[in-house]
mmCIF file of the N, C-alpha and C atoms, coordinates in Angstrom:
data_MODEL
# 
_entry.id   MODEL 
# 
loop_
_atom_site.group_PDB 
_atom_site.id 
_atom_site.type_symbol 
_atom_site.label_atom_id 
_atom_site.label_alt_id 
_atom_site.label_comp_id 
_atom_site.label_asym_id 
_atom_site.label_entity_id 
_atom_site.label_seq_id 
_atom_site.pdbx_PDB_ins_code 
_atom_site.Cartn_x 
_atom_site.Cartn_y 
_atom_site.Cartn_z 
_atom_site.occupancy 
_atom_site.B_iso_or_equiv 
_atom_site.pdbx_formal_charge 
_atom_site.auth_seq_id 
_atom_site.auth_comp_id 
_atom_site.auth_asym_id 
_atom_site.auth_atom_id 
_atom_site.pdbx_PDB_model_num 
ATOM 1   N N  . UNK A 1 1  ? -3.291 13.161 -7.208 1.00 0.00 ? 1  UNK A N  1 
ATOM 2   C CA . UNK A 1 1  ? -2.400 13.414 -6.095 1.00 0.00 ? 1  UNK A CA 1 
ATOM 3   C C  . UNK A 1 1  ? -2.925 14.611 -5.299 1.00 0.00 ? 1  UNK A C  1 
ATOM 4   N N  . UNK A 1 2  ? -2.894 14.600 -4.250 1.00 0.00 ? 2  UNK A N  1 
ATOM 5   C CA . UNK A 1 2  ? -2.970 15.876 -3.008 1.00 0.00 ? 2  UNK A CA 1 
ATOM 6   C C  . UNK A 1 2  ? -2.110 16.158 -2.559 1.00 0.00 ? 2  UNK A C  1 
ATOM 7   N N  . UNK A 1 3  ? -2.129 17.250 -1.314 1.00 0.00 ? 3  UNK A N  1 
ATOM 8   C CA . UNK A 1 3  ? -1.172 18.258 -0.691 1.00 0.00 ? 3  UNK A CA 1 
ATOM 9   C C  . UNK A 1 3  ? -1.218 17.757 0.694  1.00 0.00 ? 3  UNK A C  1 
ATOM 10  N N  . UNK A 1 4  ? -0.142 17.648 1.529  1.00 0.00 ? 4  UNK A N  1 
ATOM 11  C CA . UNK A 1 4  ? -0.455 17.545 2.781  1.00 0.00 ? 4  UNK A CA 1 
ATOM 12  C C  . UNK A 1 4  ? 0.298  18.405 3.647  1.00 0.00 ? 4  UNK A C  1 
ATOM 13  N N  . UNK A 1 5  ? -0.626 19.182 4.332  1.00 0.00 ? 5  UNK A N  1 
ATOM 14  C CA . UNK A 1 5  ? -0.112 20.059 5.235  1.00 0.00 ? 5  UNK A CA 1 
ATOM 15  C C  . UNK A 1 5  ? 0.799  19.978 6.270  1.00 0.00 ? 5  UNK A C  1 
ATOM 16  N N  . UNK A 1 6  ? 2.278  20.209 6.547  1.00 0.00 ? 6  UNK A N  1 
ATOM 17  C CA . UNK A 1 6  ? 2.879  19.555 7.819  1.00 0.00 ? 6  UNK A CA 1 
ATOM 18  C C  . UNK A 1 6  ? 3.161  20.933 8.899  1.00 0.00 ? 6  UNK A C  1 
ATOM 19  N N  . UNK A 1 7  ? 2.748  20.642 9.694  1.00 0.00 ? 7  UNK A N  1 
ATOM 20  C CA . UNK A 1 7  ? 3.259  20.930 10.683 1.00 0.00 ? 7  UNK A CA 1 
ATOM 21  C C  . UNK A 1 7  ? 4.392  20.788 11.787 1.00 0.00 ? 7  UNK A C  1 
ATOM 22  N N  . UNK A 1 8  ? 5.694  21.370 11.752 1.00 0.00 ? 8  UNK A N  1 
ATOM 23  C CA . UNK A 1 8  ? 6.478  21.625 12.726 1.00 0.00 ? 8  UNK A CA 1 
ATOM 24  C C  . UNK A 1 8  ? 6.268  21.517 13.484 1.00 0.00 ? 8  UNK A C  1 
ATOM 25  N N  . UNK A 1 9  ? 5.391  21.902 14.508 1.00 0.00 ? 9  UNK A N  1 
ATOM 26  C CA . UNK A 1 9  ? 5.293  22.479 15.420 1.00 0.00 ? 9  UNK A CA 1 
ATOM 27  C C  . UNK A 1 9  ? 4.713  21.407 16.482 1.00 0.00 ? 9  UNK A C  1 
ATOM 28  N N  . UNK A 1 10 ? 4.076  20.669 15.540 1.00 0.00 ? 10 UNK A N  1 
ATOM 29  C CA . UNK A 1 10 ? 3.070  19.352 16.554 1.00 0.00 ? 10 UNK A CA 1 
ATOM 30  C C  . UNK A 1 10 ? 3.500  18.181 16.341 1.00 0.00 ? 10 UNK A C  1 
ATOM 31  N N  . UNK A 1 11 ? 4.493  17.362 17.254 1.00 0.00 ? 11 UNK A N  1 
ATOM 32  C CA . UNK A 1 11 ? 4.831  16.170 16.983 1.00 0.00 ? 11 UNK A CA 1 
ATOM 33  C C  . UNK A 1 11 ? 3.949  14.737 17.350 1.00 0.00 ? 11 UNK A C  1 
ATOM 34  N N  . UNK A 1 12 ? 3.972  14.188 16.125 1.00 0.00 ? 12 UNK A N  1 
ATOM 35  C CA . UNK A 1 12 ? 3.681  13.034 16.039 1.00 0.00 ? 12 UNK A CA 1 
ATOM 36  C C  . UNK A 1 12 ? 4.202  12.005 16.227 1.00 0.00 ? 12 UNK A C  1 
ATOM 37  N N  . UNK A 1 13 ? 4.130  10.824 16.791 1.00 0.00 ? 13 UNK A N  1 
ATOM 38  C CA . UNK A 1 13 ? 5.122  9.440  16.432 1.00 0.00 ? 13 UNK A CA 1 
ATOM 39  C C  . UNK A 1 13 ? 6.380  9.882  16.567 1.00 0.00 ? 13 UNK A C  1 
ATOM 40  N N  . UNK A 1 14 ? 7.868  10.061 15.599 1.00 0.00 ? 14 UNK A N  1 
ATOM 41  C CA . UNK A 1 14 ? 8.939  10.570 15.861 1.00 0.00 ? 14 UNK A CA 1 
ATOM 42  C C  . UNK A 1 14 ? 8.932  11.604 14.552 1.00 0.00 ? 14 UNK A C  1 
ATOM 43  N N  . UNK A 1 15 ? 7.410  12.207 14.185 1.00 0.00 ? 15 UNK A N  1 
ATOM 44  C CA . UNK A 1 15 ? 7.946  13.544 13.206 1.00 0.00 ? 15 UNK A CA 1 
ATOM 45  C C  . UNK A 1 15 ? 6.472  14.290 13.800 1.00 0.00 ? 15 UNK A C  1 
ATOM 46  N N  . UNK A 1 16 ? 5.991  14.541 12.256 1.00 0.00 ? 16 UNK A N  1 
ATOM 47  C CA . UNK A 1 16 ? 4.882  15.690 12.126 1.00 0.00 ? 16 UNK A CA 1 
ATOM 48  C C  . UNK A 1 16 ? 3.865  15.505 11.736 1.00 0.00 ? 16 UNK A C  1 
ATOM 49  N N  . UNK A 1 17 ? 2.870  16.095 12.266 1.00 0.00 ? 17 UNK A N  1 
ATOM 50  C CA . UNK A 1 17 ? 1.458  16.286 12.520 1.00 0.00 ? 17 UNK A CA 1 
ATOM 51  C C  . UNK A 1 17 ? 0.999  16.677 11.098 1.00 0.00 ? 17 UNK A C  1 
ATOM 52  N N  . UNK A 1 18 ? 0.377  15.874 10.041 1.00 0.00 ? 18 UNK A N  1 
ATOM 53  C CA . UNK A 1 18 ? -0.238 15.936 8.802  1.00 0.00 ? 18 UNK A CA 1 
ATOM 54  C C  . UNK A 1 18 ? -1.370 17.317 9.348  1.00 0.00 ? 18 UNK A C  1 
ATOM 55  N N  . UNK A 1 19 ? -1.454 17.956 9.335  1.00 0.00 ? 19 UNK A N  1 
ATOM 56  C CA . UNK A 1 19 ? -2.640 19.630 9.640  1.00 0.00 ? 19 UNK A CA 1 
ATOM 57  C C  . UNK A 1 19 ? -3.816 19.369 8.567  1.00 0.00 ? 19 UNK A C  1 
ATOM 58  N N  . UNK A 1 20 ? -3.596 19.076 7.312  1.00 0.00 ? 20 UNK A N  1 
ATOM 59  C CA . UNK A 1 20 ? -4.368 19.326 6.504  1.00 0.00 ? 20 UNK A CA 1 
ATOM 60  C C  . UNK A 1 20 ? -4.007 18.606 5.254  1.00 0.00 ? 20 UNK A C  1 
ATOM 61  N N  . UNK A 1 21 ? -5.378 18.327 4.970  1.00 0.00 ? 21 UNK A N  1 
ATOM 62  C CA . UNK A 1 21 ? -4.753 17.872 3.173  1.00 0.00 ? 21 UNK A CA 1 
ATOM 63  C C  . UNK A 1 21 ? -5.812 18.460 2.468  1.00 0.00 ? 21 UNK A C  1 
ATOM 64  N N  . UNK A 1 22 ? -5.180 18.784 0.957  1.00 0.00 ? 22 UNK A N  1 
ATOM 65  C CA . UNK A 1 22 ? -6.202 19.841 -0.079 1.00 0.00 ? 22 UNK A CA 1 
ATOM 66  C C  . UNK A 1 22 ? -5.918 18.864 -1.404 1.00 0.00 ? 22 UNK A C  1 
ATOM 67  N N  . UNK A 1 23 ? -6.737 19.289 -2.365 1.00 0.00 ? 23 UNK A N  1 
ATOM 68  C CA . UNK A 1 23 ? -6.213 18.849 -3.813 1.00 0.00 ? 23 UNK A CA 1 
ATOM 69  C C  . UNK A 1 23 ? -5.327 19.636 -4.460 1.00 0.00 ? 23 UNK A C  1 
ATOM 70  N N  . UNK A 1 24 ? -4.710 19.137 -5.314 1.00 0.00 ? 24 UNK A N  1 
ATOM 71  C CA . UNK A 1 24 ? -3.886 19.454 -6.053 1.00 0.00 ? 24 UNK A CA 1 
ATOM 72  C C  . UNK A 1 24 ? -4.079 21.281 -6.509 1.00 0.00 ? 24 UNK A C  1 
ATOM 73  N N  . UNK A 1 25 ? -3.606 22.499 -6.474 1.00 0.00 ? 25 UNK A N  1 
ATOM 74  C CA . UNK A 1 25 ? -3.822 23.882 -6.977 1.00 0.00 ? 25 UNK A CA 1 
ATOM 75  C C  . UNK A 1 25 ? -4.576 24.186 -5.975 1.00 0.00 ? 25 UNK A C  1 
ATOM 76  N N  . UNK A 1 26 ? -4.692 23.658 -4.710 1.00 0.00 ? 26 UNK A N  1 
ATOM 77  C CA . UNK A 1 26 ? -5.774 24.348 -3.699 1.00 0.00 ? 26 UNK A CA 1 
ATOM 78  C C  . UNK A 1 26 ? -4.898 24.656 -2.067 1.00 0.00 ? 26 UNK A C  1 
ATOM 79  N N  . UNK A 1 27 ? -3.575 24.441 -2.682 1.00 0.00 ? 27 UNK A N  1 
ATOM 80  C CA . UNK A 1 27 ? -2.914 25.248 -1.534 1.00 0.00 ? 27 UNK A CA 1 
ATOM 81  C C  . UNK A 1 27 ? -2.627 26.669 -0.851 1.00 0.00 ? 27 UNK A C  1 
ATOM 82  N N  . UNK A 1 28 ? -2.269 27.319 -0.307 1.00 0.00 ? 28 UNK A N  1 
ATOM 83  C CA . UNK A 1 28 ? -2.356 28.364 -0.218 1.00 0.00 ? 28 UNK A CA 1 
ATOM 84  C C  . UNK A 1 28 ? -1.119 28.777 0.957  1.00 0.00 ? 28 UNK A C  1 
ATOM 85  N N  . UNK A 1 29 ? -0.429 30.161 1.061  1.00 0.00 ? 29 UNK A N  1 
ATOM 86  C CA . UNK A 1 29 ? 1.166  30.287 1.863  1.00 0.00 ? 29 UNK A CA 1 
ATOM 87  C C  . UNK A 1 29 ? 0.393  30.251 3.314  1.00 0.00 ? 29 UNK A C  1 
ATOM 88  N N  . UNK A 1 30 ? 1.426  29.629 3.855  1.00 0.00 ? 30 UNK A N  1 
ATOM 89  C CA . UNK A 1 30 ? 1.472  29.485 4.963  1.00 0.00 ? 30 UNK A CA 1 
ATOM 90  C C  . UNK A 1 30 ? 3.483  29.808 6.005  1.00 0.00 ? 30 UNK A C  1 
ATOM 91  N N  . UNK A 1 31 ? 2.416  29.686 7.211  1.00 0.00 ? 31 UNK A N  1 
ATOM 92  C CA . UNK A 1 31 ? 3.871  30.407 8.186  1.00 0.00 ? 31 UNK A CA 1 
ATOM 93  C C  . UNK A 1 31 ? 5.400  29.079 8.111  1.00 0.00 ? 31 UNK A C  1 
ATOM 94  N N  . UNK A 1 32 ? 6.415  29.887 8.335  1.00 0.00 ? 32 UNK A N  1 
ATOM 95  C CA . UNK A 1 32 ? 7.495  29.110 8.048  1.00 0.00 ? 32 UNK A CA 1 
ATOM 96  C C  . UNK A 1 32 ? 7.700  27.855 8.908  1.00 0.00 ? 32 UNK A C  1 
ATOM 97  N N  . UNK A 1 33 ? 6.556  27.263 9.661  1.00 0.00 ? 33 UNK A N  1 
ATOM 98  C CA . UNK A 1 33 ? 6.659  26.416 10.747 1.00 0.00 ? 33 UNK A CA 1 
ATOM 99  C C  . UNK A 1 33 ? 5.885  25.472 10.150 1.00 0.00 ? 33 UNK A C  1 
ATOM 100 N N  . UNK A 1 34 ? 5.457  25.912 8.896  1.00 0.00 ? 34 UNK A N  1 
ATOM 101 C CA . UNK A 1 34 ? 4.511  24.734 7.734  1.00 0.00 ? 34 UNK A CA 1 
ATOM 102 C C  . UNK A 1 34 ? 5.448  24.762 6.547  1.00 0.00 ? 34 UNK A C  1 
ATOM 103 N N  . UNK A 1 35 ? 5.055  23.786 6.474  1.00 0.00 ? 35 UNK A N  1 
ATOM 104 C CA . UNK A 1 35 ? 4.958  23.272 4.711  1.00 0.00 ? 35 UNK A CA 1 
ATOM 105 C C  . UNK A 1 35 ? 4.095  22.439 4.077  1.00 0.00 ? 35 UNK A C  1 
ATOM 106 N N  . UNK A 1 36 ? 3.799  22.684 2.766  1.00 0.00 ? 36 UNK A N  1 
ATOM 107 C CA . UNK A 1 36 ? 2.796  21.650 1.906  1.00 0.00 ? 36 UNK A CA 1 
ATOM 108 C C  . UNK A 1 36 ? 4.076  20.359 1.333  1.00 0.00 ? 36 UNK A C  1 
ATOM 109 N N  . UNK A 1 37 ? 3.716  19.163 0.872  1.00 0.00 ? 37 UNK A N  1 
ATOM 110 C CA . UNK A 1 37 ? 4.191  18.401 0.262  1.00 0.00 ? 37 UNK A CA 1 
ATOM 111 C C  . UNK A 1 37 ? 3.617  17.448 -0.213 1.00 0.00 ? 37 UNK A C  1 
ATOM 112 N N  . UNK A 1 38 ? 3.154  16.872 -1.338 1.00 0.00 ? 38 UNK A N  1 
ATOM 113 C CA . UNK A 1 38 ? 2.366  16.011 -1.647 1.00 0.00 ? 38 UNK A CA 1 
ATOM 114 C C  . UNK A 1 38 ? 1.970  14.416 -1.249 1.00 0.00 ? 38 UNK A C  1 
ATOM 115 N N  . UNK A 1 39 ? 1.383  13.831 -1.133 1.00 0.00 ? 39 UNK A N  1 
ATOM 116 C CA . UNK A 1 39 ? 0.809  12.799 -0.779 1.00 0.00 ? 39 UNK A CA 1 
ATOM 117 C C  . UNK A 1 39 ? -0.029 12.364 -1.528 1.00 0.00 ? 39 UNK A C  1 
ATOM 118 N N  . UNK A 1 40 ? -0.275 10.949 -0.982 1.00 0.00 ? 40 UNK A N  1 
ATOM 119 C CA . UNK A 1 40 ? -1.313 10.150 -1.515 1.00 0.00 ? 40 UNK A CA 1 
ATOM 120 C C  . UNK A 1 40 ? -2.571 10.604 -1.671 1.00 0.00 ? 40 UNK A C  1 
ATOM 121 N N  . UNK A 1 41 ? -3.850 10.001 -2.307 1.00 0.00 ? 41 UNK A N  1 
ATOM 122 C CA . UNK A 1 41 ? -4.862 10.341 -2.605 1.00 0.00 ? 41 UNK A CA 1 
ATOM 123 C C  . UNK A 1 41 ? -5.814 9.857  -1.182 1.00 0.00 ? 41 UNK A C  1 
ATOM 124 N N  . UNK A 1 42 ? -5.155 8.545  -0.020 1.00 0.00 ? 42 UNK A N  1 
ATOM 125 C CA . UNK A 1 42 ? -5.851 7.885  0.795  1.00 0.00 ? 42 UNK A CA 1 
ATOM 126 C C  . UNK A 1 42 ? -5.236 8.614  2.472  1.00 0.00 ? 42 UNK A C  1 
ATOM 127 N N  . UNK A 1 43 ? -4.393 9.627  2.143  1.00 0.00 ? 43 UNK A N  1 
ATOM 128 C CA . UNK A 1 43 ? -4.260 10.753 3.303  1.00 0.00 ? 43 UNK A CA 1 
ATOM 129 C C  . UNK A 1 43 ? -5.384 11.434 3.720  1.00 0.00 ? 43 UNK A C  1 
ATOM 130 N N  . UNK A 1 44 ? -5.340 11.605 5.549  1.00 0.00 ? 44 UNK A N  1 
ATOM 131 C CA . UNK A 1 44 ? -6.573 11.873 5.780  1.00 0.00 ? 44 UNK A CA 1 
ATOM 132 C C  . UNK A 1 44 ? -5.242 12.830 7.173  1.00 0.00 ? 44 UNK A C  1 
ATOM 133 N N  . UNK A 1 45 ? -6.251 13.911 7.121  1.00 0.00 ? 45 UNK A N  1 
ATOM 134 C CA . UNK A 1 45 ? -5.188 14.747 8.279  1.00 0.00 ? 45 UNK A CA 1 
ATOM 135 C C  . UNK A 1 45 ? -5.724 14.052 9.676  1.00 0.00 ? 45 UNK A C  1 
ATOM 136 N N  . UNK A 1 46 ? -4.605 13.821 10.351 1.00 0.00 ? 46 UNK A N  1 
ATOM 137 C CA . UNK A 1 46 ? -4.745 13.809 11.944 1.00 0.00 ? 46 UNK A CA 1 
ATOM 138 C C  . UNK A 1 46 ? -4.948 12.282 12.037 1.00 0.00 ? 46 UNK A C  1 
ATOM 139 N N  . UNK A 1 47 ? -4.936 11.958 10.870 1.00 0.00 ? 47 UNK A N  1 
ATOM 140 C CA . UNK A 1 47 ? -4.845 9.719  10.883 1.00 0.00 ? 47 UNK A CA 1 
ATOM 141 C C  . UNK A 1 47 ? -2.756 9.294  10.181 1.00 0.00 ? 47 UNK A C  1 
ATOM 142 N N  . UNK A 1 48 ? -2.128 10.474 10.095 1.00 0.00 ? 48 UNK A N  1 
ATOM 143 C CA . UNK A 1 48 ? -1.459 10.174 9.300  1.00 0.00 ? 48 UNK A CA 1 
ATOM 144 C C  . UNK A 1 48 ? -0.361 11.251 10.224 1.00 0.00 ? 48 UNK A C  1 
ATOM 145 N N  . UNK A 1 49 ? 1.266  10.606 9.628  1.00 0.00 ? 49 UNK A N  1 
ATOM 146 C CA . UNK A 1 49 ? 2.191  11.655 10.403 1.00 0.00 ? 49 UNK A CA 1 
ATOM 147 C C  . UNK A 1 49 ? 3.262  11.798 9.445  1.00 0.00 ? 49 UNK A C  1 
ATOM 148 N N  . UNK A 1 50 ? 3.797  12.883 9.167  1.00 0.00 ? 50 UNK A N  1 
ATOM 149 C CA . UNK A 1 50 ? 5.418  13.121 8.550  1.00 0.00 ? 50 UNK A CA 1 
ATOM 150 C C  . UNK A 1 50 ? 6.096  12.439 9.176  1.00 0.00 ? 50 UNK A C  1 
ATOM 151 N N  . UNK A 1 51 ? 7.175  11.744 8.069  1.00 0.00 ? 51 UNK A N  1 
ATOM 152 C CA . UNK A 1 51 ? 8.572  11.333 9.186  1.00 0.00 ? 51 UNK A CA 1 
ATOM 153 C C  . UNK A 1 51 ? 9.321  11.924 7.831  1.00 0.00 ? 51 UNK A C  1 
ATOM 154 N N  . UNK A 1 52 ? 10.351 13.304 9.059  1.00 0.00 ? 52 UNK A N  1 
ATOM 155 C CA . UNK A 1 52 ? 11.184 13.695 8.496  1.00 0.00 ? 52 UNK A CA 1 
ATOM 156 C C  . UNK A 1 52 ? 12.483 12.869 8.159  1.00 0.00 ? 52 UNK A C  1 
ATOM 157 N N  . UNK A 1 53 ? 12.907 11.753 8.414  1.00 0.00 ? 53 UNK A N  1 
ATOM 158 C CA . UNK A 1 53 ? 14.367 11.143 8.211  1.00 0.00 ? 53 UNK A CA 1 
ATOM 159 C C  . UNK A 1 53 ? 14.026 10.774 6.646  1.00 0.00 ? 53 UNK A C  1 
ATOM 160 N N  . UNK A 1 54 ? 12.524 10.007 6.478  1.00 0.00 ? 54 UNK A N  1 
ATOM 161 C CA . UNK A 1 54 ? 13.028 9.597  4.910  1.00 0.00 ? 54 UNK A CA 1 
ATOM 162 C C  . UNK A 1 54 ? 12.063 10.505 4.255  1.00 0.00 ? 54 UNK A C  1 
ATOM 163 N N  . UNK A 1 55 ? 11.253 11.596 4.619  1.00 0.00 ? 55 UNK A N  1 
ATOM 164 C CA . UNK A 1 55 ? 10.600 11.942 4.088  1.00 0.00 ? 55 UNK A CA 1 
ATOM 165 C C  . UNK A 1 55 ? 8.755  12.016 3.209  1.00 0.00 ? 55 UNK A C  1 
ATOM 166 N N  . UNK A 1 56 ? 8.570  10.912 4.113  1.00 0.00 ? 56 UNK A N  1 
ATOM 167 C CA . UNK A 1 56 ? 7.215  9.920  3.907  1.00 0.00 ? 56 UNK A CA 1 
ATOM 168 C C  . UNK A 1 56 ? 6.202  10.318 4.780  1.00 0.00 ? 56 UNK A C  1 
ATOM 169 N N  . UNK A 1 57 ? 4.800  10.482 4.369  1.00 0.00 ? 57 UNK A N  1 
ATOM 170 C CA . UNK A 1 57 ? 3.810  10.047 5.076  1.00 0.00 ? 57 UNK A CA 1 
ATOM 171 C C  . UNK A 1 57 ? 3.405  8.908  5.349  1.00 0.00 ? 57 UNK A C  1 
ATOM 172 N N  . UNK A 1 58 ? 3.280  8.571  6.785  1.00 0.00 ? 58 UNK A N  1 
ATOM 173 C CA . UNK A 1 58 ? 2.608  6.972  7.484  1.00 0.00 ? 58 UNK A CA 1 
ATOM 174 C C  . UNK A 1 58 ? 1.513  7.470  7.947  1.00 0.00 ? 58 UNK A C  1 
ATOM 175 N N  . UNK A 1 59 ? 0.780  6.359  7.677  1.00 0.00 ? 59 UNK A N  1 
ATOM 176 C CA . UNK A 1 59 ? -0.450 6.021  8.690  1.00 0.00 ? 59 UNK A CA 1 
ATOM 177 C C  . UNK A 1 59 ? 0.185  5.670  10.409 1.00 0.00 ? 59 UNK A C  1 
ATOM 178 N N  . UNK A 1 60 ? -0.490 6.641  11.332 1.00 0.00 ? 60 UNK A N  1 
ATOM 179 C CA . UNK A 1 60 ? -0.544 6.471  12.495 1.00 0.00 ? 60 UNK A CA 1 
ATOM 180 C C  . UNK A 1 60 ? -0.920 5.194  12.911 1.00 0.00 ? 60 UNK A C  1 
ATOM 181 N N  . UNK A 1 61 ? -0.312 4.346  13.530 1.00 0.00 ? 61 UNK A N  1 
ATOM 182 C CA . UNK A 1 61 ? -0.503 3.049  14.322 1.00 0.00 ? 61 UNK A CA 1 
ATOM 183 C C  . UNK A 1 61 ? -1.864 2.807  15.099 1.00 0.00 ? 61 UNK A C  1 
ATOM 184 N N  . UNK A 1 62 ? -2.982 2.360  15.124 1.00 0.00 ? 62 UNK A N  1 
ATOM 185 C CA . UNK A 1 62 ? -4.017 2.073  15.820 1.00 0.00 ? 62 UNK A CA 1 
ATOM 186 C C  . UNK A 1 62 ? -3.361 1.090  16.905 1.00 0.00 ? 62 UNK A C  1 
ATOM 187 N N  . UNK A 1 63 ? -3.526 1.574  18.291 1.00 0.00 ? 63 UNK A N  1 
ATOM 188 C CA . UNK A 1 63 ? -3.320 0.353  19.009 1.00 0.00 ? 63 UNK A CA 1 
ATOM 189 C C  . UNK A 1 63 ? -4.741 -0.970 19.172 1.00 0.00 ? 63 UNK A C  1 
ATOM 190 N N  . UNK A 1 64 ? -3.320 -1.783 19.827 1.00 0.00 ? 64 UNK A N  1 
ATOM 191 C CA . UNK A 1 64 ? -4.136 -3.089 19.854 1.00 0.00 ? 64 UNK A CA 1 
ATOM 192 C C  . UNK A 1 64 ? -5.938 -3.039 21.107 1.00 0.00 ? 64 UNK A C  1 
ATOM 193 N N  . UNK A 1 65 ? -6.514 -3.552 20.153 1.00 0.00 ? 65 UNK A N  1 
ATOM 194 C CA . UNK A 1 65 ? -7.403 -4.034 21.101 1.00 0.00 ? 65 UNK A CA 1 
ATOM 195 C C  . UNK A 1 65 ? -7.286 -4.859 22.625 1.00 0.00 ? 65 UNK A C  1 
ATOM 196 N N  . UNK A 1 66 ? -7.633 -4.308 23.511 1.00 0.00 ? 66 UNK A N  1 
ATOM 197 C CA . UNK A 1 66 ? -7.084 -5.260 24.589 1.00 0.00 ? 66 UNK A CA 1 
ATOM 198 C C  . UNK A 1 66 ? -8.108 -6.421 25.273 1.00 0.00 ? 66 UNK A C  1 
# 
């Protein structure tokens, strides 16, 4: 399991901007406009977004080819 960095501050989709992901014991404090919370092992920052209602990381939507 890993850490994924969220960001407040940068909205994504209808939550938050994944900042960063670390392994497991490789977090470190950050400002009150972050938080760490764990995630999957196939999280990749800035492909992925918080949604605060249920609490989940999603994969960001690729749009369609036109």
């Amino acid at each position: 399991m890993k850490q994924a960095l969220i960001s407040t501050i940068e909205l994504r989709e209808t939550g938050y901007r994944v900042a960063q992901v670390v392994a497991d014991g490789e977090t470190f404090p950050v400002a009150p406009a972050l938080f760490w919370t764990p995630c999957a092992d196939n999280v990749v920052q800035d492909q992925f977004w918080y949604d605060p209602s249920d609490q989940t990381i999603k994969p960001i939507p690729v749009p369609p080819e036109v």
